[in-house]
Short mmCIF file of C-alpha atoms in Angstrom, two decimals:
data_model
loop_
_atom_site.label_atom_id
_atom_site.label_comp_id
_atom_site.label_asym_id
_atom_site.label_seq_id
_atom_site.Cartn_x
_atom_site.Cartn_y
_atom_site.Cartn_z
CA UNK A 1 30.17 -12.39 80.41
CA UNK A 2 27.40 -14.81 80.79
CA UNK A 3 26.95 -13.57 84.96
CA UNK A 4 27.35 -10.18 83.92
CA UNK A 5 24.00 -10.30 81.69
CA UNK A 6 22.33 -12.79 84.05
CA UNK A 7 22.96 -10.31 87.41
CA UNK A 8 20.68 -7.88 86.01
CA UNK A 9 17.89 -9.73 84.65
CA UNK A 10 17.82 -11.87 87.82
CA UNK A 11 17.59 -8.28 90.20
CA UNK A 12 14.89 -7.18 87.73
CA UNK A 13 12.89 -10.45 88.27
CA UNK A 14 13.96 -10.52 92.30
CA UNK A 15 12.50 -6.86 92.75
CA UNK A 16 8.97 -7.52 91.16
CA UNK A 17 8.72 -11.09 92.81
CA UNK A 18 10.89 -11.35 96.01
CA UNK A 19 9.29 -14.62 96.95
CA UNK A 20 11.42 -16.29 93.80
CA UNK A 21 14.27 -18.05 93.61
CA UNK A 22 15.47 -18.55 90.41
CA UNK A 23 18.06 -20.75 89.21
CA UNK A 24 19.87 -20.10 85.92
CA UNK A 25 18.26 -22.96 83.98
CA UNK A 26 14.91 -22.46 86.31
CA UNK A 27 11.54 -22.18 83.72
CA UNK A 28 10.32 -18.71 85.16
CA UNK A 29 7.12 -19.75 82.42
CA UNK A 30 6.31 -22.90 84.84
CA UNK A 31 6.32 -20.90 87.80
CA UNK A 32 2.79 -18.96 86.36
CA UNK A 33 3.73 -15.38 87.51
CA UNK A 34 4.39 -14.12 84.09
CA UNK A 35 1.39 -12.42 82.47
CA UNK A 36 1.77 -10.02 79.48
CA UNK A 37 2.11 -7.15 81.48
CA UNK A 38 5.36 -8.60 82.70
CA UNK A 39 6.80 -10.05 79.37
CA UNK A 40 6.23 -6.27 78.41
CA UNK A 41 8.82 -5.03 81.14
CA UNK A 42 10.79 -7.92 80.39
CA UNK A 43 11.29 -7.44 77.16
CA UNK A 44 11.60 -3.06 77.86
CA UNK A 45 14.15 -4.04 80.75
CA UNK A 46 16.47 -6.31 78.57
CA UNK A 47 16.57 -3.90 75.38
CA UNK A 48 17.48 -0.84 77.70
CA UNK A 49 19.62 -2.61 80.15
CA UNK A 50 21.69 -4.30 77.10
CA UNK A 51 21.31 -1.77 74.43
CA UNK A 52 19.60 -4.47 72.19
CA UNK A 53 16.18 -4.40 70.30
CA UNK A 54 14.57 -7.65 70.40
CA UNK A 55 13.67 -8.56 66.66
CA UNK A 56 10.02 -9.78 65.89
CA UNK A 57 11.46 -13.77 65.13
CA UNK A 58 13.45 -13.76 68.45
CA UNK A 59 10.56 -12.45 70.56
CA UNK A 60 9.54 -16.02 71.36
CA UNK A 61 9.09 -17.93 74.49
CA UNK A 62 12.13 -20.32 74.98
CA UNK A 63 13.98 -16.79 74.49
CA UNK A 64 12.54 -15.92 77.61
CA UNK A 65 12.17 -18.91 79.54
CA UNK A 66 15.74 -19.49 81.85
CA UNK A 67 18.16 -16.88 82.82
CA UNK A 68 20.39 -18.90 80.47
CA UNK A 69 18.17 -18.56 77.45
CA UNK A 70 18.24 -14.58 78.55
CA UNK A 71 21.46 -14.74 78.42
CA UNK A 72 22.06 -16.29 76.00
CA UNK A 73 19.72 -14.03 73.59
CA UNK A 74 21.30 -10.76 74.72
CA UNK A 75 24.86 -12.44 73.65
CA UNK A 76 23.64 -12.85 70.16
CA UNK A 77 22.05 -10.08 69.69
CA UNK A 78 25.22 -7.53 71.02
CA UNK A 79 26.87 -10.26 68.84
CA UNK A 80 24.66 -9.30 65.72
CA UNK A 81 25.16 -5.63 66.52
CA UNK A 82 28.76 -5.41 66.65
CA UNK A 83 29.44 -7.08 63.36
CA UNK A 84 26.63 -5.11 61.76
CA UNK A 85 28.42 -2.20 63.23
CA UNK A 86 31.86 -3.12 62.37
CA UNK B 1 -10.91 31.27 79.76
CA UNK B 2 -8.02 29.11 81.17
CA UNK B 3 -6.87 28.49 84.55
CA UNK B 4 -3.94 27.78 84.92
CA UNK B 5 -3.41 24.29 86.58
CA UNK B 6 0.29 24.29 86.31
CA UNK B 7 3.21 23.52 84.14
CA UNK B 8 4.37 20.18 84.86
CA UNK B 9 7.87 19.56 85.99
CA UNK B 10 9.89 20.60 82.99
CA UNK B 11 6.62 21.34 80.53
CA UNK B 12 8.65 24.37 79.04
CA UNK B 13 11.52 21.96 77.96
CA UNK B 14 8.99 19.43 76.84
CA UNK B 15 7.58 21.85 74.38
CA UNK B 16 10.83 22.77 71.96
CA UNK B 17 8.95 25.15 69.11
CA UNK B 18 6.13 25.43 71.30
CA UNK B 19 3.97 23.27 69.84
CA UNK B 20 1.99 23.37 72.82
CA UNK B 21 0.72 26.58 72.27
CA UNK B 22 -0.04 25.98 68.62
CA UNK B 23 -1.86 22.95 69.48
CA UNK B 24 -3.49 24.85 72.82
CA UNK B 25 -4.52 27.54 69.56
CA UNK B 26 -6.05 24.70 67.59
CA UNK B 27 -8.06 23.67 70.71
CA UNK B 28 -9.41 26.56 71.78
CA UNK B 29 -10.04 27.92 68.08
CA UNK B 30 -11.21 25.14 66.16
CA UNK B 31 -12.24 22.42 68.16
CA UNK B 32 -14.38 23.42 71.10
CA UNK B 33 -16.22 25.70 70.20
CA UNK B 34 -18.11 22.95 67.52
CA UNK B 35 -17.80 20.15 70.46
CA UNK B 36 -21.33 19.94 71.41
CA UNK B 37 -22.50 19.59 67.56
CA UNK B 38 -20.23 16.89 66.97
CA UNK B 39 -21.79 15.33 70.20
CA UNK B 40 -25.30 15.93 69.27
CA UNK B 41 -24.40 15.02 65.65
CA UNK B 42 -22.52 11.71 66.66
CA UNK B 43 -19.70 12.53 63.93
CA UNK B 44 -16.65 14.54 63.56
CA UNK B 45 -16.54 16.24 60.04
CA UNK B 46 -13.79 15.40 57.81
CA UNK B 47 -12.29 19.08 57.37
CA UNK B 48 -11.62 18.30 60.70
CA UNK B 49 -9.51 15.29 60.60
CA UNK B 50 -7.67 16.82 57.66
CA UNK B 51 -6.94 19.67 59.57
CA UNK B 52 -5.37 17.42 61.87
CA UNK B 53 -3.05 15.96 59.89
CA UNK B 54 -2.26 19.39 57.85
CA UNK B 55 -0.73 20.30 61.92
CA UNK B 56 1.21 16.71 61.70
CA UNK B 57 -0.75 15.31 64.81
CA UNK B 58 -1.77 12.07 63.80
CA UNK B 59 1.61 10.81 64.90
CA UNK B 60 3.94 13.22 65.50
CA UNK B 61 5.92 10.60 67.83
CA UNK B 62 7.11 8.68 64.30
CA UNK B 63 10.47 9.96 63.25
CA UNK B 64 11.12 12.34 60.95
CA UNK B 65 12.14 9.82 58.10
CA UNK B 66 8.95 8.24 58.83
CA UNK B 67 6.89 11.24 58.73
CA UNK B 68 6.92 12.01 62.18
CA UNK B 69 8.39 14.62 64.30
CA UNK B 70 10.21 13.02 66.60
CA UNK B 71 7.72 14.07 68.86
CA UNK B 72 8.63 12.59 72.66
CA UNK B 73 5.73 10.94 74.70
CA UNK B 74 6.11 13.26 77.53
CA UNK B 75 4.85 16.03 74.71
CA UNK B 76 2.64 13.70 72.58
CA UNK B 77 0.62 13.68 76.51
CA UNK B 78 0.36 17.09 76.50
CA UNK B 79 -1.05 17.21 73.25
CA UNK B 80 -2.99 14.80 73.93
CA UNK B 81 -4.17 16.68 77.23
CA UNK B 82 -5.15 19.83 74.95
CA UNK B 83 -7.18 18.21 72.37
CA UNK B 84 -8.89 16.00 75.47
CA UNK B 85 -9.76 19.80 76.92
CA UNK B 86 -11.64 20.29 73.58
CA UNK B 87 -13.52 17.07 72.68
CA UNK B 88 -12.96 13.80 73.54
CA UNK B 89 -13.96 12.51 71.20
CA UNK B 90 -11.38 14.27 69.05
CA UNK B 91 -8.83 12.97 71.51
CA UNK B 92 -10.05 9.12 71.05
CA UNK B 93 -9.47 9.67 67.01
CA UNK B 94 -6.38 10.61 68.21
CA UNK B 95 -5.74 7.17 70.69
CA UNK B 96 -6.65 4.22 68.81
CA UNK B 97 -4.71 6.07 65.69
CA UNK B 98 -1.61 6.53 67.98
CA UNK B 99 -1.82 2.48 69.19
CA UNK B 100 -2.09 1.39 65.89
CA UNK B 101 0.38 3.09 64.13
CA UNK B 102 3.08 2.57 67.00
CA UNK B 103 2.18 -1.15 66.57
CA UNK B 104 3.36 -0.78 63.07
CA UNK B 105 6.81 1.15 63.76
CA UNK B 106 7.63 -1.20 66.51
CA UNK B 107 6.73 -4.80 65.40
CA UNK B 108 6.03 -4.06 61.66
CA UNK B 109 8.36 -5.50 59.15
CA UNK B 110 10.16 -2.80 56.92
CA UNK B 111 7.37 -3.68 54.40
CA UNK B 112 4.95 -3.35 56.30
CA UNK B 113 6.46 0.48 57.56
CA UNK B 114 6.81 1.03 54.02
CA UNK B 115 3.38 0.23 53.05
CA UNK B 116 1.72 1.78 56.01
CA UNK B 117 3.45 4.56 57.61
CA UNK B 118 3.64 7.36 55.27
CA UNK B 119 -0.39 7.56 55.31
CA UNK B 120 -0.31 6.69 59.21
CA UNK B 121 1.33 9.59 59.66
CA UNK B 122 -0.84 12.31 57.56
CA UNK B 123 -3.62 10.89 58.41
CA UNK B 124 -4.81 9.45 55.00
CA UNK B 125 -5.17 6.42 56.66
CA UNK B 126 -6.70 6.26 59.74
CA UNK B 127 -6.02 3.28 62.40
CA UNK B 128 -8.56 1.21 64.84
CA UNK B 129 -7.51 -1.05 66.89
CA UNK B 130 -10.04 -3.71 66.61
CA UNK B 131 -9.30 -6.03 70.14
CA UNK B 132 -12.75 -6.11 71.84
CA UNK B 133 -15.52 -7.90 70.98
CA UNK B 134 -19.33 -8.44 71.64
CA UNK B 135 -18.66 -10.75 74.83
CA UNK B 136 -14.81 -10.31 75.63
CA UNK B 137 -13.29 -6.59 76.66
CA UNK B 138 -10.46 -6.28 79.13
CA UNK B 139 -10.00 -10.29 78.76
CA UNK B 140 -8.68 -10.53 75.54
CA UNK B 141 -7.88 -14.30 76.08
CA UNK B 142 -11.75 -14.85 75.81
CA UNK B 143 -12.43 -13.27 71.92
CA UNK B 144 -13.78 -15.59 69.79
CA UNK B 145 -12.77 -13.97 66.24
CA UNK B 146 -10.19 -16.69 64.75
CA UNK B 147 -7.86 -16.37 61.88
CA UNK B 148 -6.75 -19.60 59.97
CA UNK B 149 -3.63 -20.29 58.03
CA UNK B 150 -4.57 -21.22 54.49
CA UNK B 151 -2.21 -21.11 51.58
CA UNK B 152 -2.52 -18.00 50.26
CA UNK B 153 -1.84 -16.32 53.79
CA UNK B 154 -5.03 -16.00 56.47
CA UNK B 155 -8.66 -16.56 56.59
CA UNK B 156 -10.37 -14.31 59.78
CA UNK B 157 -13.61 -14.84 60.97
CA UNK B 158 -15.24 -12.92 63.68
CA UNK B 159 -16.78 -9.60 65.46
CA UNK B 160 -15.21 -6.79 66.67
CA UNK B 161 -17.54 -3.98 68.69
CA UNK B 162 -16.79 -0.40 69.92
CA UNK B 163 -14.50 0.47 67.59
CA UNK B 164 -13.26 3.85 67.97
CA UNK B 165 -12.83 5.46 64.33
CA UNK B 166 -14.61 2.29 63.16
CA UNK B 167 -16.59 3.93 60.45
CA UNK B 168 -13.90 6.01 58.47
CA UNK B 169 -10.64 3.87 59.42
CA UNK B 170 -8.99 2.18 56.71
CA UNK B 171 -6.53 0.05 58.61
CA UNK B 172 -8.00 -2.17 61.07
CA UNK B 173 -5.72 -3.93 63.50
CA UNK B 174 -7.17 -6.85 64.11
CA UNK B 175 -6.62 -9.68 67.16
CA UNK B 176 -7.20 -12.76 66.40
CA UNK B 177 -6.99 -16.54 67.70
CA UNK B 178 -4.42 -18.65 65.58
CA UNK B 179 -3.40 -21.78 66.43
CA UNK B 180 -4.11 -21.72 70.47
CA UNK B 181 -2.91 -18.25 70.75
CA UNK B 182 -3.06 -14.96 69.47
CA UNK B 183 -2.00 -12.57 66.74
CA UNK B 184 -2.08 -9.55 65.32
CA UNK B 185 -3.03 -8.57 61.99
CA UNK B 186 -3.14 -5.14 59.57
CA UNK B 187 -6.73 -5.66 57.38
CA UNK B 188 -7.60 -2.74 55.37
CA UNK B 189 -10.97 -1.42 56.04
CA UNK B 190 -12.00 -2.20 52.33
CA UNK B 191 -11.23 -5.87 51.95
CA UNK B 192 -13.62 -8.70 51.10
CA UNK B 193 -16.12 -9.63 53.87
CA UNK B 194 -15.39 -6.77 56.12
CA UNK B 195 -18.64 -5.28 56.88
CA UNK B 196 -18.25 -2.29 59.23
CA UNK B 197 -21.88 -0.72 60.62
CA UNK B 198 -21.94 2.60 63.16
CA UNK B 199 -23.06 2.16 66.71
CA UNK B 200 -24.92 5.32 67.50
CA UNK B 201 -27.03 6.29 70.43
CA UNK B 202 -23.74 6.15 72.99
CA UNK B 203 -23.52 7.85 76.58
CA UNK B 204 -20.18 9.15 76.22
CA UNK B 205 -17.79 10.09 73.38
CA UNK B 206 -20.43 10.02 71.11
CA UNK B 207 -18.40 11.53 68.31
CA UNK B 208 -15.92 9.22 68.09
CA UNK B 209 -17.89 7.28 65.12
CA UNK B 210 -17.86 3.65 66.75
CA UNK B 211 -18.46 0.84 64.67
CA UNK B 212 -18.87 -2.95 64.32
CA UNK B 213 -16.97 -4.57 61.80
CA UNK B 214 -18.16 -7.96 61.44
CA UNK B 215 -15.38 -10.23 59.51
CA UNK B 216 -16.92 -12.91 57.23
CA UNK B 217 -13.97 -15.31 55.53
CA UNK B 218 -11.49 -12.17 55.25
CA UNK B 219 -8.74 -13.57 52.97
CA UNK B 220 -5.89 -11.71 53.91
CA UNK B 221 -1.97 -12.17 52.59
CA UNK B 222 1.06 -13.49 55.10
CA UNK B 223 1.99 -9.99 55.10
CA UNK B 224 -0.73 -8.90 57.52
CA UNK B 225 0.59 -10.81 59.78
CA UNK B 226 2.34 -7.88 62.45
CA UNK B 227 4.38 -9.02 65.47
CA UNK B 228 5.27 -12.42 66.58
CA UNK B 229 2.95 -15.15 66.34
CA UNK B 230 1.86 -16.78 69.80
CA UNK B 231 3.01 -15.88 73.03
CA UNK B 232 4.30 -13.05 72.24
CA UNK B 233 1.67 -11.30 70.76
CA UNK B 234 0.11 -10.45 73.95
CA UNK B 235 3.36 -8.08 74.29
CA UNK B 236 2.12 -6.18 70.64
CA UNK B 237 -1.04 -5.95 72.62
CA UNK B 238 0.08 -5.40 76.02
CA UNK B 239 2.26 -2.40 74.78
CA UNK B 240 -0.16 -0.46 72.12
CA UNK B 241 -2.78 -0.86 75.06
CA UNK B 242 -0.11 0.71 77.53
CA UNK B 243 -0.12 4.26 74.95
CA UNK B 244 -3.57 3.93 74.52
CA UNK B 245 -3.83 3.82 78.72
CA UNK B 246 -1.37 6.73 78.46
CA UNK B 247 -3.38 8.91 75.94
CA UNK B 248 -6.57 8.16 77.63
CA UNK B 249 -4.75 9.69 80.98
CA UNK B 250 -3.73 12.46 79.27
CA UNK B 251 -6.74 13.11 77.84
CA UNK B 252 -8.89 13.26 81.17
CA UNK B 253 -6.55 15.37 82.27
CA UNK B 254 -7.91 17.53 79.85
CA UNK B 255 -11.33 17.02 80.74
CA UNK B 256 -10.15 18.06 84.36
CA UNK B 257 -9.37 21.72 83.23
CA UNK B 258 -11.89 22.02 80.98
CA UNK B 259 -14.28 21.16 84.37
CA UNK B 260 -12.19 23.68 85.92
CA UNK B 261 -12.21 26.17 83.17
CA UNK B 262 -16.22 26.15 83.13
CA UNK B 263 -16.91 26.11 86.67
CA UNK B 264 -14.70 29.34 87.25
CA UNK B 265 -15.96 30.91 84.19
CA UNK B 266 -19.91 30.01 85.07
CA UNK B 267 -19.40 30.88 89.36
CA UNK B 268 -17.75 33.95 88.45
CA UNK B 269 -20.74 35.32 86.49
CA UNK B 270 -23.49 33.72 88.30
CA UNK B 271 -25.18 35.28 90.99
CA UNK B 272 -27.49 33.92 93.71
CA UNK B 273 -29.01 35.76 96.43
CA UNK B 274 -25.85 36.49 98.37
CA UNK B 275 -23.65 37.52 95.41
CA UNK B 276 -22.07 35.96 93.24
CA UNK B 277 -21.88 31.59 93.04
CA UNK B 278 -17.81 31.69 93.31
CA UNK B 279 -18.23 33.80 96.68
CA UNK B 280 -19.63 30.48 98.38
CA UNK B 281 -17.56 28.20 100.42
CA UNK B 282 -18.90 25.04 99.05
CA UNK B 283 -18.16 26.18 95.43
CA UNK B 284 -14.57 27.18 96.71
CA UNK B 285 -14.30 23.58 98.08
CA UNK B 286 -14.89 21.83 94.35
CA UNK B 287 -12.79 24.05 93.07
CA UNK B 288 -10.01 23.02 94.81
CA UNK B 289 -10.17 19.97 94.64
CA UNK B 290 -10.53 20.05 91.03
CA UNK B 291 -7.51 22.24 91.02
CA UNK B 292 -5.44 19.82 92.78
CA UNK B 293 -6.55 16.33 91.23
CA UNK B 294 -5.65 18.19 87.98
CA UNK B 295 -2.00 19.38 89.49
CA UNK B 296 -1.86 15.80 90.87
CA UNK B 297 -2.94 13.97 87.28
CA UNK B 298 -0.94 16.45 84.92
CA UNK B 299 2.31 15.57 87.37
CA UNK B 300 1.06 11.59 87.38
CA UNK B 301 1.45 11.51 83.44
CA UNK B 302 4.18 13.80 82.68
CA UNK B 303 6.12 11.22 84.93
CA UNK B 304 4.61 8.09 82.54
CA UNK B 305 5.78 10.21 79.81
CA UNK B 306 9.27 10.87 81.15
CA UNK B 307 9.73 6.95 81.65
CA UNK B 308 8.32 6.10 77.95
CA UNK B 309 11.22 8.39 76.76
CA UNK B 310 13.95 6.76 78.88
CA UNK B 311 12.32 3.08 77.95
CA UNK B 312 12.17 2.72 81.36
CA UNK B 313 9.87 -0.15 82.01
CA UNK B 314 8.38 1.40 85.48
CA UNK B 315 6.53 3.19 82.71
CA UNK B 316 4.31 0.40 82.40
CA UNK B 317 2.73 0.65 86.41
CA UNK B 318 3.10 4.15 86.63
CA UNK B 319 0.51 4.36 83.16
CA UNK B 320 -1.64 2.38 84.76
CA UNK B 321 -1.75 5.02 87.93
CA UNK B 322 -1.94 7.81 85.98
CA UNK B 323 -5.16 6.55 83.97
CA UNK B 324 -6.74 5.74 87.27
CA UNK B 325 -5.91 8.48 89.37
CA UNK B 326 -6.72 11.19 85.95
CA UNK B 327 -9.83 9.21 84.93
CA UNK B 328 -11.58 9.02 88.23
CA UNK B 329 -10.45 12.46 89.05
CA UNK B 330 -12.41 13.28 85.92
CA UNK B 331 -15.07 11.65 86.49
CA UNK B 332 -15.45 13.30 89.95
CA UNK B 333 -14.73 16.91 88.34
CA UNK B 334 -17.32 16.33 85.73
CA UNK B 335 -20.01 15.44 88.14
CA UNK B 336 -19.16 18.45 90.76
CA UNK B 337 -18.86 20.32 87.12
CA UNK B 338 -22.54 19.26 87.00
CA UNK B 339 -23.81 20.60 90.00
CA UNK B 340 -22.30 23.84 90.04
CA UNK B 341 -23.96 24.47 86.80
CA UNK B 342 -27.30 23.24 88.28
CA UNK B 343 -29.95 22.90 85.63
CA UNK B 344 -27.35 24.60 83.21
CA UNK B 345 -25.63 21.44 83.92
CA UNK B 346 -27.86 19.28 81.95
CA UNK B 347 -28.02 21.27 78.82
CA UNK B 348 -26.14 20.83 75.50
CA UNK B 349 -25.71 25.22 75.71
CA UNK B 350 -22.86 24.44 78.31
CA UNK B 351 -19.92 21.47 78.39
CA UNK B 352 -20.53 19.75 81.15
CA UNK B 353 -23.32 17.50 80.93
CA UNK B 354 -20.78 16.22 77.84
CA UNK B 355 -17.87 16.47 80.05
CA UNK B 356 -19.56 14.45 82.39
CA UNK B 357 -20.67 11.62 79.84
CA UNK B 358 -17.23 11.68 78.08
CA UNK B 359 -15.23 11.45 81.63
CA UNK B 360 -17.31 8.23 82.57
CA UNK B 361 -16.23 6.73 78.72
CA UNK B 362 -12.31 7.13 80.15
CA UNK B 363 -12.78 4.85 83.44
CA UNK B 364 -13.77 2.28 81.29
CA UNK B 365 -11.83 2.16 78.32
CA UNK B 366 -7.87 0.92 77.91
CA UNK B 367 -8.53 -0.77 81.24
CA UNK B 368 -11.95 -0.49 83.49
CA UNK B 369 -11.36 1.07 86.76
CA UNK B 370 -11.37 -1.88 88.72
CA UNK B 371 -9.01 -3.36 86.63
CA UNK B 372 -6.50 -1.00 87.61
CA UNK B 373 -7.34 -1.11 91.20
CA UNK B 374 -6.39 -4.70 90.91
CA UNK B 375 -3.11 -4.18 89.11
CA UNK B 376 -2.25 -1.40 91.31
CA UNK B 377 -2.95 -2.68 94.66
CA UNK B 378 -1.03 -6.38 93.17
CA UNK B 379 1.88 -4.00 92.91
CA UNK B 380 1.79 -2.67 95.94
CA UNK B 381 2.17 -6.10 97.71
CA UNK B 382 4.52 -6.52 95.36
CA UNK B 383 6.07 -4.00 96.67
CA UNK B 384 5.71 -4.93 100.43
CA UNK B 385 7.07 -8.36 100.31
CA UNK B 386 10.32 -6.70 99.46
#
């Protein structure tokens, strides 16, 4: 489950900077290529690749900063969703 | 008189009811034929921006339950594009209103939608979106207005210039410094220590009723707060700029077929020595090219609409190529727009000395031109190193 969300987010990150090699507990922050403009898409890609909406209180930066974290984030929230749902 | 510059790829199905026309109506009817007094009296009259909202334009895009329409971006751009044909500075209102109320709807808290929305969307309130400042514009990391957390909520000092809708909004959204970063915060126009004065004299837009606001110990409650505090506030930012970028794309698109629109009108009618202006080659060459930068802008942000709808977040670059490729295309329209109307050109009895002013205002807002030539062409190595 966990490689299933991480596959994604990792292509998304691999096709905007090919140069990086990310490992799943990497800190993509410490590496300096993330501006706003790409927290934007990040945040865009993971709600429409996952079928999530990012709440205001879990928009923060250790959220954001690993593949793990990623991960882990879209987990909860599908989590959230389904017993809302159900 | 309109020429046609095309339908962009599937404009029929983007215009369900056809709003467009009613909204190409509203245009033609009521807004440009009073643009050049609203330029040379730097103001838009308020029958105007009631009228507006009596159409459901301020912000169609909100849902229905919301007071919206459902309206999708690739449609909102259109409309956009047809007000932009009339006035500009009608089409700015129209901008900053659009950023700040889609800040609300997307980061707001369901008080804050509650408390905001239904008078977003008539247009009872009206939105700025108070980011730059007297020495900070595209860098937003540089402002200097601060808000401090007190007990009772927030305490924001600072000043805000340029602000489009400045003198009649009453919803200011405000960025601020907090605690080594940045937020976002909803201040209504009327609260303590706000002190909003009009900038008048402008090159370009000069209806859109600019404003300072100066804010002296504004004691605002937690609930102003909008967004997430810190990091990500930059993506509040990041994304309301991204529909402003969009809007202002849209709108010189608009400004590109009103160039077009004029010059046919004017060379058709005109007559020099050897007949008539539109019989001469070099008048045939501008336009062309005004016909095709328009084809190539209107296509440029139909396809930044169609990727807002999907949430696609390619939208993101491909906003920042239509504003530069519409804005500049503008600008370059405007100024042949100019010259074909000769003296004519410079006088208030014919659009396109305005057109001309208002098309320079759109290569610097939402992003300066450079600044997308540097985003663009860091893409496009991006892009390479594939």
């Amino acid at each position: 489950m966990s490689e299933d969300i991480r596959t994604p987010i990792r292509e998304f990150i691999s096709a905007k900077f090919p140069q990086i090699s990310l490992d799943d507990d990497e800190d993509i922050l410490a590496l300096g290529f993330v501006n706003s403009l790409f927290a934007m898409e990040l945040v865009m890609f993971v709600e429409r690749t996952f079928g999530v909406r990012v709440p205001n209180e879990q928009l923060k930066l250790d959220n954001f900063r690993t593949m793990n974290a990623m991960a882990d984030l879209v987990r909860g929230l599908s989590e959230s969703m389904r017993l809302s749902a159900g | 008189m309109t020429v046609p510059l095309t339908e962009a790829a599937g404009g029929t199905a983007a215009d369900p009811g056809g709003v467009l026309d009613d909204v190409r109506g509203f245009a033609e009817s009521e807004i440009a034929p009073h643009a050049e007094e609203w330029d040379q009296n730097e103001r838009l009259p308020p029958k105007l921006l009631t009228r507006i909202g009596e159409l459901g334009l301020w912000a169609p895009f909100l849902p229905a339950g919301l007071g919206g329409a459902g309206m999708t971006w690739a449609t909102l751009g259109r409309v956009h594009e047809e007000i932009g044909r009339g006035c500009s500075s009608v089409r700015s209102f129209l901008t900053v209103h659009t950023m700040v109320t889609w800040t609300v709807q997307r980061w707001g808290t369901d008080g804050q939608r509650e408390r905001w929305l239904p008078r977003l969307a008539t247009g009872e309130l009206l939105g700025a979106f108070c980011l730059t400042e007297p020495d900070s514009g595209s860098d937003a990391s540089a402002a200097g207005t601060v808000a401090e957390r007190v007990a009772s909520g927030w305490v924001i000092n600072g000043e805000k210039k340029w602000m489009t809708a400045g003198q009649v909004a009453g919803l200011l959204l405000v960025f601020c410094r907090t605690e080594g970063n940045m937020s976002a915060f909803l201040v209504p126009a009327d609260t303590p220590g706000v002190e909003i004065t009009p900038i008048t004299g402008v090159m370009g837009t000069r209806a859109s009723m600019l404003a300072r606001i100066v804010l002296r110990d504004v004691t605002v409650g937690p609930d102003a707060l909008v967004g997430p505090p810190g990091w990500a506030a930059a993506t509040v930012m990041t994304g309301a700029l991204d529909l402003g970028r969009y809007s202002v794309a849209c709108g010189s698109v608009g400004i590109l077929q009103a160039c077009l629109d004029a010059c046919v009108a004017y060379t058709s009618r005109r007559t020099v020595r050897d007949g008539r202006l539109s019989e001469l080659q070099l008048i045939r060459r501008k336009i062309s090219d005004m016909v095709v930068s328009g084809r190539a802008a209107r296509l440029l942000c139909a396809e930044a609409g169609r990727l807002k709808d999907a949430d696609d977040p390619a939208t993101i670059m491909a906003t920042w190529v239509a504003k530069y490729h519409a804005s500049t295309a503008a600008s370059a329209a405007a100024s042949d727009a100019v010259q074909i109307h000769g003296a004519n050109g410079f006088s208030a009895a014919y659009p396109a000395a305005r057109l001309y002013r208002d098309a320079k205002v759109a290569e610097v807002i939402e992003g300066s031109t450079e600044l997308q030539q540097l985003t663009i062409a860091e893409e496009a190595y991006r892009e390479v190193a594939r």
